[in-house]
Amino acid sequence: MQWTDRIRQVKILLVVAAIVIAVASLVVSHYLTKDLEAEERNRMEVWAEAMRSLNKADENTDLSLVLKVLNGNNTIPVIVMDRNGNVTDFRNIKLSGDTYEDSLRSAAKLGQQLKSSGRDIRIRLDNDTVASPKDDYIDVVYDDSLMLKRLAVYPFVQLGVVMLFVVVAIFALLTSKRAEQNKVWVGLSKETAHQLGTPISSLMAWIEILKENYPQDDLIPEMDKDVKRLQLIADRFSKIGSLPEPVPTSLNEVMDHVIDYMDRRTSKSVHMIKEFPDHDVIVKLNASLFEWVIENLSKNAVDAMSGGPGTITLHVEDSPDRAIIEVSDTGKGIRKKDIGNVFRPGFTTKKRGWGLGLSLAKRIVEEYHKGRIYVKNSEVGKGTTFRIEIPHDATSKKSLFSRFSGS
């Protein structure tokens, strides 16, 4: 619980830090952009005045200073247009055109666009103090410099980098947490299998002695089945973290084992119905693990019926590319809002339970057998059907519990 709280706090801090950095970057960049825009506007006003001086040059005009101002602009795109909209000069603009005239027309079009956005400075060429429609003038239109455009885009790039950092950091934390938990589960599972081994071996030996001394006793074979069941459970625990290979297996036999096991351990009011094809359905399975999946679905079905009365139907189909297994019950059903969560670790509708059974079943089917498991249909008060699809050509070189081993 403390680990979960710590992870949650770290994630919140990362998100808050990302938001603060992004907001601060946007604010600083906004003010820098505004200052640079004002500075470029002032530079263009000086440049426009120099252009006016060049057009009105006389013996008193310092041409060297004028030309120095005009040639000093190497960054701000600028277009000079006369009162008729014709381009008379342009600087720092790359125009595409087969001829010089085509380039001028392209410049005029761009100049009109910039002028409509308010990026123009009008310079009167006469000395009249009162403006009139007949006054001669030129329009100096300009665009943002490359530096200003980059500065405007920079905060969004920085925001993307910050968000990427947060995502990577959260993913790393979650992965580290999951790997640590998986190592604990592997160790706990193997230790459980090891601890079960000694008493199971002793029980098997005692049962052999009881068989010799009381060969007619009907209870001893049942005890033997339960001990073998314990041995199977210990074997399942011991395989966590290892790489058991699936082998061609009769799905009919696997299902029969589950029915035989469930029949002897459920109420007589719960009826197990099997619907199998006449021929054996052969698929590559790890029998002990896949039996556990069907047992888990069947036990959940029994719980959904509160012990009975009701029926559990195990249906098997064989198609050219896959085997289909359906486990149906006549229990209380699953609410629509819960169907999407049934395979999520920790989710359970039972008063007692860890909510890990269906999650592990999903891993066994999908990660190890390369199949698919899902809720085919469910209706509250009528029952639920789980469907499993296993491809006939499923081959897997990845351990089901590779996540548990941290690989």
PDB file of N, CA and C in Angstrom, residues 176-241:
ATOM      1  N   SER A 176       9.374  -0.749 -13.323  1.00  0.00           N
ATOM      2  CA  SER A 176      10.189  -1.142 -12.172  1.00  0.00           C
ATOM      3  C   SER A 176       9.330  -1.759 -11.081  1.00  0.00           C
ATOM      4  N   LYS A 177       8.172  -1.154 -10.841  1.00  0.00           N
ATOM      5  CA  LYS A 177       7.259  -1.691  -9.828  1.00  0.00           C
ATOM      6  C   LYS A 177       6.785  -3.076 -10.206  1.00  0.00           C
ATOM      7  N   ARG A 178       6.405  -3.245 -11.497  1.00  0.00           N
ATOM      8  CA  ARG A 178       5.887  -4.533 -11.951  1.00  0.00           C
ATOM      9  C   ARG A 178       6.963  -5.612 -11.878  1.00  0.00           C
ATOM     10  N   ALA A 179       8.192  -5.245 -12.273  1.00  0.00           N
ATOM     11  CA  ALA A 179       9.280  -6.215 -12.230  1.00  0.00           C
ATOM     12  C   ALA A 179       9.567  -6.660 -10.796  1.00  0.00           C
ATOM     13  N   GLU A 180       9.527  -5.689  -9.876  1.00  0.00           N
ATOM     14  CA  GLU A 180       9.765  -6.023  -8.471  1.00  0.00           C
ATOM     15  C   GLU A 180       8.668  -6.939  -7.931  1.00  0.00           C
ATOM     16  N   GLN A 181       7.419  -6.621  -8.251  1.00  0.00           N
ATOM     17  CA  GLN A 181       6.313  -7.464  -7.800  1.00  0.00           C
ATOM     18  C   GLN A 181       6.398  -8.856  -8.411  1.00  0.00           C
ATOM     19  N   ASN A 182       6.781  -8.914  -9.709  1.00  0.00           N
ATOM     20  CA  ASN A 182       6.861 -10.210 -10.379  1.00  0.00           C
ATOM     21  C   ASN A 182       7.934 -11.092  -9.761  1.00  0.00           C
ATOM     22  N   LYS A 183       9.056 -10.477  -9.382  1.00  0.00           N
ATOM     23  CA  LYS A 183      10.099 -11.255  -8.734  1.00  0.00           C
ATOM     24  C   LYS A 183       9.612 -11.830  -7.406  1.00  0.00           C
ATOM     25  N   VAL A 184       8.841 -11.031  -6.683  1.00  0.00           N
ATOM     26  CA  VAL A 184       8.293 -11.517  -5.413  1.00  0.00           C
ATOM     27  C   VAL A 184       7.340 -12.684  -5.660  1.00  0.00           C
ATOM     28  N   TRP A 185       6.471 -12.545  -6.696  1.00  0.00           N
ATOM     29  CA  TRP A 185       5.526 -13.627  -7.005  1.00  0.00           C
ATOM     30  C   TRP A 185       6.268 -14.898  -7.422  1.00  0.00           C
ATOM     31  N   VAL A 186       7.320 -14.771  -8.214  1.00  0.00           N
ATOM     32  CA  VAL A 186       8.080 -15.945  -8.645  1.00  0.00           C
ATOM     33  C   VAL A 186       8.694 -16.649  -7.442  1.00  0.00           C
ATOM     34  N   GLY A 187       9.336 -15.852  -6.601  1.00  0.00           N
ATOM     35  CA  GLY A 187       9.956 -16.446  -5.416  1.00  0.00           C
ATOM     36  C   GLY A 187       8.945 -17.103  -4.505  1.00  0.00           C
ATOM     37  N   LEU A 188       7.806 -16.411  -4.291  1.00  0.00           N
ATOM     38  CA  LEU A 188       6.769 -16.966  -3.424  1.00  0.00           C
ATOM     39  C   LEU A 188       6.182 -18.246  -4.007  1.00  0.00           C
ATOM     40  N   SER A 189       5.956 -18.270  -5.328  1.00  0.00           N
ATOM     41  CA  SER A 189       5.373 -19.446  -5.969  1.00  0.00           C
ATOM     42  C   SER A 189       6.304 -20.647  -5.885  1.00  0.00           C
ATOM     43  N   LYS A 190       7.581 -20.431  -6.191  1.00  0.00           N
ATOM     44  CA  LYS A 190       8.530 -21.540  -6.153  1.00  0.00           C
ATOM     45  C   LYS A 190       8.740 -22.050  -4.721  1.00  0.00           C
ATOM     46  N   GLU A 191       8.744 -21.119  -3.782  1.00  0.00           N
ATOM     47  CA  GLU A 191       8.901 -21.538  -2.387  1.00  0.00           C
ATOM     48  C   GLU A 191       7.673 -22.333  -1.930  1.00  0.00           C
ATOM     49  N   THR A 192       6.485 -21.899  -2.376  1.00  0.00           N
ATOM     50  CA  THR A 192       5.260 -22.639  -2.043  1.00  0.00           C
ATOM     51  C   THR A 192       5.322 -24.057  -2.606  1.00  0.00           C
ATOM     52  N   ALA A 193       5.747 -24.196  -3.866  1.00  0.00           N
ATOM     53  CA  ALA A 193       5.852 -25.517  -4.478  1.00  0.00           C
ATOM     54  C   ALA A 193       6.853 -26.383  -3.728  1.00  0.00           C
ATOM     55  N   HIS A 194       7.983 -25.757  -3.312  1.00  0.00           N
ATOM     56  CA  HIS A 194       8.994 -26.509  -2.576  1.00  0.00           C
ATOM     57  C   HIS A 194       8.464 -26.973  -1.210  1.00  0.00           C
ATOM     58  N   GLN A 195       7.749 -26.088  -0.530  1.00  0.00           N
ATOM     59  CA  GLN A 195       7.226 -26.443   0.794  1.00  0.00           C
ATOM     60  C   GLN A 195       6.133 -27.510   0.695  1.00  0.00           C
ATOM     61  N   LEU A 196       5.366 -27.470  -0.387  1.00  0.00           N
ATOM     62  CA  LEU A 196       4.315 -28.485  -0.550  1.00  0.00           C
ATOM     63  C   LEU A 196       4.887 -29.856  -0.897  1.00  0.00           C
ATOM     64  N   GLY A 197       6.081 -29.863  -1.506  1.00  0.00           N
ATOM     65  CA  GLY A 197       6.641 -31.126  -1.991  1.00  0.00           C
ATOM     66  C   GLY A 197       6.818 -32.166  -0.902  1.00  0.00           C
ATOM     67  N   THR A 198       7.362 -31.786   0.250  1.00  0.00           N
ATOM     68  CA  THR A 198       7.651 -32.760   1.316  1.00  0.00           C
ATOM     69  C   THR A 198       6.384 -33.384   1.893  1.00  0.00           C
ATOM     70  N   PRO A 199       5.381 -32.601   2.342  1.00  0.00           N
ATOM     71  CA  PRO A 199       4.175 -33.248   2.880  1.00  0.00           C
ATOM     72  C   PRO A 199       3.412 -34.049   1.818  1.00  0.00           C
ATOM     73  N   ILE A 200       3.446 -33.620   0.564  1.00  0.00           N
ATOM     74  CA  ILE A 200       2.752 -34.384  -0.478  1.00  0.00           C
ATOM     75  C   ILE A 200       3.422 -35.742  -0.666  1.00  0.00           C
ATOM     76  N   SER A 201       4.744 -35.763  -0.664  1.00  0.00           N
ATOM     77  CA  SER A 201       5.463 -37.043  -0.788  1.00  0.00           C
ATOM     78  C   SER A 201       5.130 -37.969   0.374  1.00  0.00           C
ATOM     79  N   SER A 202       5.044 -37.407   1.582  1.00  0.00           N
ATOM     80  CA  SER A 202       4.696 -38.221   2.750  1.00  0.00           C
ATOM     81  C   SER A 202       3.283 -38.773   2.633  1.00  0.00           C
ATOM     82  N   LEU A 203       2.348 -37.921   2.171  1.00  0.00           N
ATOM     83  CA  LEU A 203       0.966 -38.377   2.016  1.00  0.00           C
ATOM     84  C   LEU A 203       0.863 -39.494   0.974  1.00  0.00           C
ATOM     85  N   MET A 204       1.615 -39.371  -0.093  1.00  0.00           N
ATOM     86  CA  MET A 204       1.589 -40.412  -1.121  1.00  0.00           C
ATOM     87  C   MET A 204       2.102 -41.733  -0.562  1.00  0.00           C
ATOM     88  N   ALA A 205       3.142 -41.643   0.252  1.00  0.00           N
ATOM     89  CA  ALA A 205       3.679 -42.874   0.867  1.00  0.00           C
ATOM     90  C   ALA A 205       2.668 -43.491   1.832  1.00  0.00           C
ATOM     91  N   TRP A 206       2.025 -42.657   2.641  1.00  0.00           N
ATOM     92  CA  TRP A 206       1.025 -43.173   3.588  1.00  0.00           C
ATOM     93  C   TRP A 206      -0.163 -43.798   2.854  1.00  0.00           C
ATOM     94  N   ILE A 207      -0.550 -43.223   1.743  1.00  0.00           N
ATOM     95  CA  ILE A 207      -1.680 -43.776   0.984  1.00  0.00           C
ATOM     96  C   ILE A 207      -1.318 -45.152   0.424  1.00  0.00           C
ATOM     97  N   GLU A 208      -0.069 -45.323  -0.024  1.00  0.00           N
ATOM     98  CA  GLU A 208       0.339 -46.643  -0.510  1.00  0.00           C
ATOM     99  C   GLU A 208       0.279 -47.680   0.611  1.00  0.00           C
ATOM    100  N   ILE A 209       0.668 -47.257   1.807  1.00  0.00           N
ATOM    101  CA  ILE A 209       0.586 -48.170   2.957  1.00  0.00           C
ATOM    102  C   ILE A 209      -0.871 -48.508   3.255  1.00  0.00           C
ATOM    103  N   LEU A 210      -1.745 -47.494   3.211  1.00  0.00           N
ATOM    104  CA  LEU A 210      -3.171 -47.731   3.470  1.00  0.00           C
ATOM    105  C   LEU A 210      -3.775 -48.643   2.414  1.00  0.00           C
ATOM    106  N   LYS A 211      -3.344 -48.526   1.178  1.00  0.00           N
ATOM    107  CA  LYS A 211      -3.857 -49.402   0.115  1.00  0.00           C
ATOM    108  C   LYS A 211      -3.494 -50.865   0.380  1.00  0.00           C
ATOM    109  N   GLU A 212      -2.267 -51.067   0.919  1.00  0.00           N
ATOM    110  CA  GLU A 212      -1.840 -52.440   1.215  1.00  0.00           C
ATOM    111  C   GLU A 212      -2.602 -53.020   2.407  1.00  0.00           C
ATOM    112  N   ASN A 213      -2.844 -52.181   3.409  1.00  0.00           N
ATOM    113  CA  ASN A 213      -3.498 -52.669   4.617  1.00  0.00           C
ATOM    114  C   ASN A 213      -5.016 -52.735   4.486  1.00  0.00           C
ATOM    115  N   TYR A 214      -5.592 -51.822   3.696  1.00  0.00           N
ATOM    116  CA  TYR A 214      -7.055 -51.788   3.550  1.00  0.00           C
ATOM    117  C   TYR A 214      -7.410 -51.733   2.054  1.00  0.00           C
ATOM    118  N   PRO A 215      -7.159 -52.805   1.355  1.00  0.00           N
ATOM    119  CA  PRO A 215      -7.388 -52.794  -0.103  1.00  0.00           C
ATOM    120  C   PRO A 215      -8.845 -52.627  -0.508  1.00  0.00           C
ATOM    121  N   GLN A 216      -9.786 -52.914   0.371  1.00  0.00           N
ATOM    122  CA  GLN A 216     -11.200 -52.829   0.026  1.00  0.00           C
ATOM    123  C   GLN A 216     -11.846 -51.493   0.428  1.00  0.00           C
ATOM    124  N   ASP A 217     -11.078 -50.630   1.031  1.00  0.00           N
ATOM    125  CA  ASP A 217     -11.651 -49.364   1.515  1.00  0.00           C
ATOM    126  C   ASP A 217     -11.913 -48.423   0.325  1.00  0.00           C
ATOM    127  N   ASP A 218     -13.159 -47.945   0.215  1.00  0.00           N
ATOM    128  CA  ASP A 218     -13.555 -47.081  -0.901  1.00  0.00           C
ATOM    129  C   ASP A 218     -13.061 -45.637  -0.762  1.00  0.00           C
ATOM    130  N   LEU A 219     -12.700 -45.232   0.433  1.00  0.00           N
ATOM    131  CA  LEU A 219     -12.270 -43.850   0.644  1.00  0.00           C
ATOM    132  C   LEU A 219     -10.821 -43.600   0.231  1.00  0.00           C
ATOM    133  N   ILE A 220     -10.007 -44.650   0.265  1.00  0.00           N
ATOM    134  CA  ILE A 220      -8.581 -44.475  -0.028  1.00  0.00           C
ATOM    135  C   ILE A 220      -8.350 -44.001  -1.472  1.00  0.00           C
ATOM    136  N   PRO A 221      -9.038 -44.553  -2.478  1.00  0.00           N
ATOM    137  CA  PRO A 221      -8.856 -44.022  -3.845  1.00  0.00           C
ATOM    138  C   PRO A 221      -9.220 -42.542  -3.971  1.00  0.00           C
ATOM    139  N   GLU A 222     -10.233 -42.118  -3.224  1.00  0.00           N
ATOM    140  CA  GLU A 222     -10.600 -40.696  -3.258  1.00  0.00           C
ATOM    141  C   GLU A 222      -9.513 -39.839  -2.620  1.00  0.00           C
ATOM    142  N   MET A 223      -8.950 -40.362  -1.521  1.00  0.00           N
ATOM    143  CA  MET A 223      -7.840 -39.647  -0.902  1.00  0.00           C
ATOM    144  C   MET A 223      -6.655 -39.569  -1.866  1.00  0.00           C
ATOM    145  N   ASP A 224      -6.433 -40.663  -2.596  1.00  0.00           N
ATOM    146  CA  ASP A 224      -5.334 -40.685  -3.554  1.00  0.00           C
ATOM    147  C   ASP A 224      -5.538 -39.624  -4.644  1.00  0.00           C
ATOM    148  N   LYS A 225      -6.776 -39.456  -5.101  1.00  0.00           N
ATOM    149  CA  LYS A 225      -7.065 -38.430  -6.115  1.00  0.00           C
ATOM    150  C   LYS A 225      -6.792 -37.026  -5.590  1.00  0.00           C
ATOM    151  N   ASP A 226      -7.161 -36.802  -4.322  1.00  0.00           N
ATOM    152  CA  ASP A 226      -6.930 -35.469  -3.743  1.00  0.00           C
ATOM    153  C   ASP A 226      -5.436 -35.176  -3.588  1.00  0.00           C
ATOM    154  N   VAL A 227      -4.657 -36.192  -3.194  1.00  0.00           N
ATOM    155  CA  VAL A 227      -3.220 -35.993  -3.056  1.00  0.00           C
ATOM    156  C   VAL A 227      -2.590 -35.720  -4.418  1.00  0.00           C
ATOM    157  N   LYS A 228      -3.046 -36.464  -5.425  1.00  0.00           N
ATOM    158  CA  LYS A 228      -2.525 -36.215  -6.767  1.00  0.00           C
ATOM    159  C   LYS A 228      -2.918 -34.817  -7.247  1.00  0.00           C
ATOM    160  N   ARG A 229      -4.074 -34.380  -6.794  1.00  0.00           N
ATOM    161  CA  ARG A 229      -4.496 -33.019  -7.122  1.00  0.00           C
ATOM    162  C   ARG A 229      -3.558 -31.998  -6.491  1.00  0.00           C
ATOM    163  N   LEU A 230      -3.173 -32.224  -5.252  1.00  0.00           N
ATOM    164  CA  LEU A 230      -2.212 -31.351  -4.597  1.00  0.00           C
ATOM    165  C   LEU A 230      -0.878 -31.363  -5.333  1.00  0.00           C
ATOM    166  N   GLN A 231      -0.482 -32.530  -5.794  1.00  0.00           N
ATOM    167  CA  GLN A 231       0.762 -32.638  -6.540  1.00  0.00           C
ATOM    168  C   GLN A 231       0.697 -31.827  -7.846  1.00  0.00           C
ATOM    169  N   LEU A 232      -0.467 -31.842  -8.505  1.00  0.00           N
ATOM    170  CA  LEU A 232      -0.649 -31.068  -9.724  1.00  0.00           C
ATOM    171  C   LEU A 232      -0.570 -29.571  -9.437  1.00  0.00           C
ATOM    172  N   ILE A 233      -1.195 -29.150  -8.335  1.00  0.00           N
ATOM    173  CA  ILE A 233      -1.152 -27.731  -7.964  1.00  0.00           C
ATOM    174  C   ILE A 233       0.282 -27.298  -7.672  1.00  0.00           C
ATOM    175  N   ALA A 234       1.025 -28.141  -6.944  1.00  0.00           N
ATOM    176  CA  ALA A 234       2.428 -27.815  -6.655  1.00  0.00           C
ATOM    177  C   ALA A 234       3.233 -27.735  -7.947  1.00  0.00           C
ATOM    178  N   ASP A 235       2.915 -28.617  -8.897  1.00  0.00           N
ATOM    179  CA  ASP A 235       3.617 -28.592 -10.179  1.00  0.00           C
ATOM    180  C   ASP A 235       3.343 -27.288 -10.924  1.00  0.00           C
ATOM    181  N   ARG A 236       2.105 -26.808 -10.852  1.00  0.00           N
ATOM    182  CA  ARG A 236       1.775 -25.539 -11.501  1.00  0.00           C
ATOM    183  C   ARG A 236       2.558 -24.390 -10.880  1.00  0.00           C
ATOM    184  N   PHE A 237       2.634 -24.378  -9.567  1.00  0.00           N
ATOM    185  CA  PHE A 237       3.394 -23.315  -8.904  1.00  0.00           C
ATOM    186  C   PHE A 237       4.870 -23.376  -9.288  1.00  0.00           C
ATOM    187  N   SER A 238       5.413 -24.584  -9.432  1.00  0.00           N
ATOM    188  CA  SER A 238       6.841 -24.713  -9.728  1.00  0.00           C
ATOM    189  C   SER A 238       7.186 -24.243 -11.131  1.00  0.00           C
ATOM    190  N   LYS A 239       6.181 -24.177 -12.031  1.00  0.00           N
ATOM    191  CA  LYS A 239       6.438 -23.784 -13.422  1.00  0.00           C
ATOM    192  C   LYS A 239       6.426 -22.278 -13.618  1.00  0.00           C
ATOM    193  N   ILE A 240       6.026 -21.543 -12.605  1.00  0.00           N
ATOM    194  CA  ILE A 240       6.025 -20.083 -12.735  1.00  0.00           C
ATOM    195  C   ILE A 240       7.450 -19.591 -12.888  1.00  0.00           C
ATOM    196  N   GLY A 241       7.677 -18.825 -13.954  1.00  0.00           N
ATOM    197  CA  GLY A 241       9.004 -18.306 -14.248  1.00  0.00           C
ATOM    198  C   GLY A 241       9.809 -19.191 -15.170  1.00  0.00           C
TER     199      GLY A 241
END
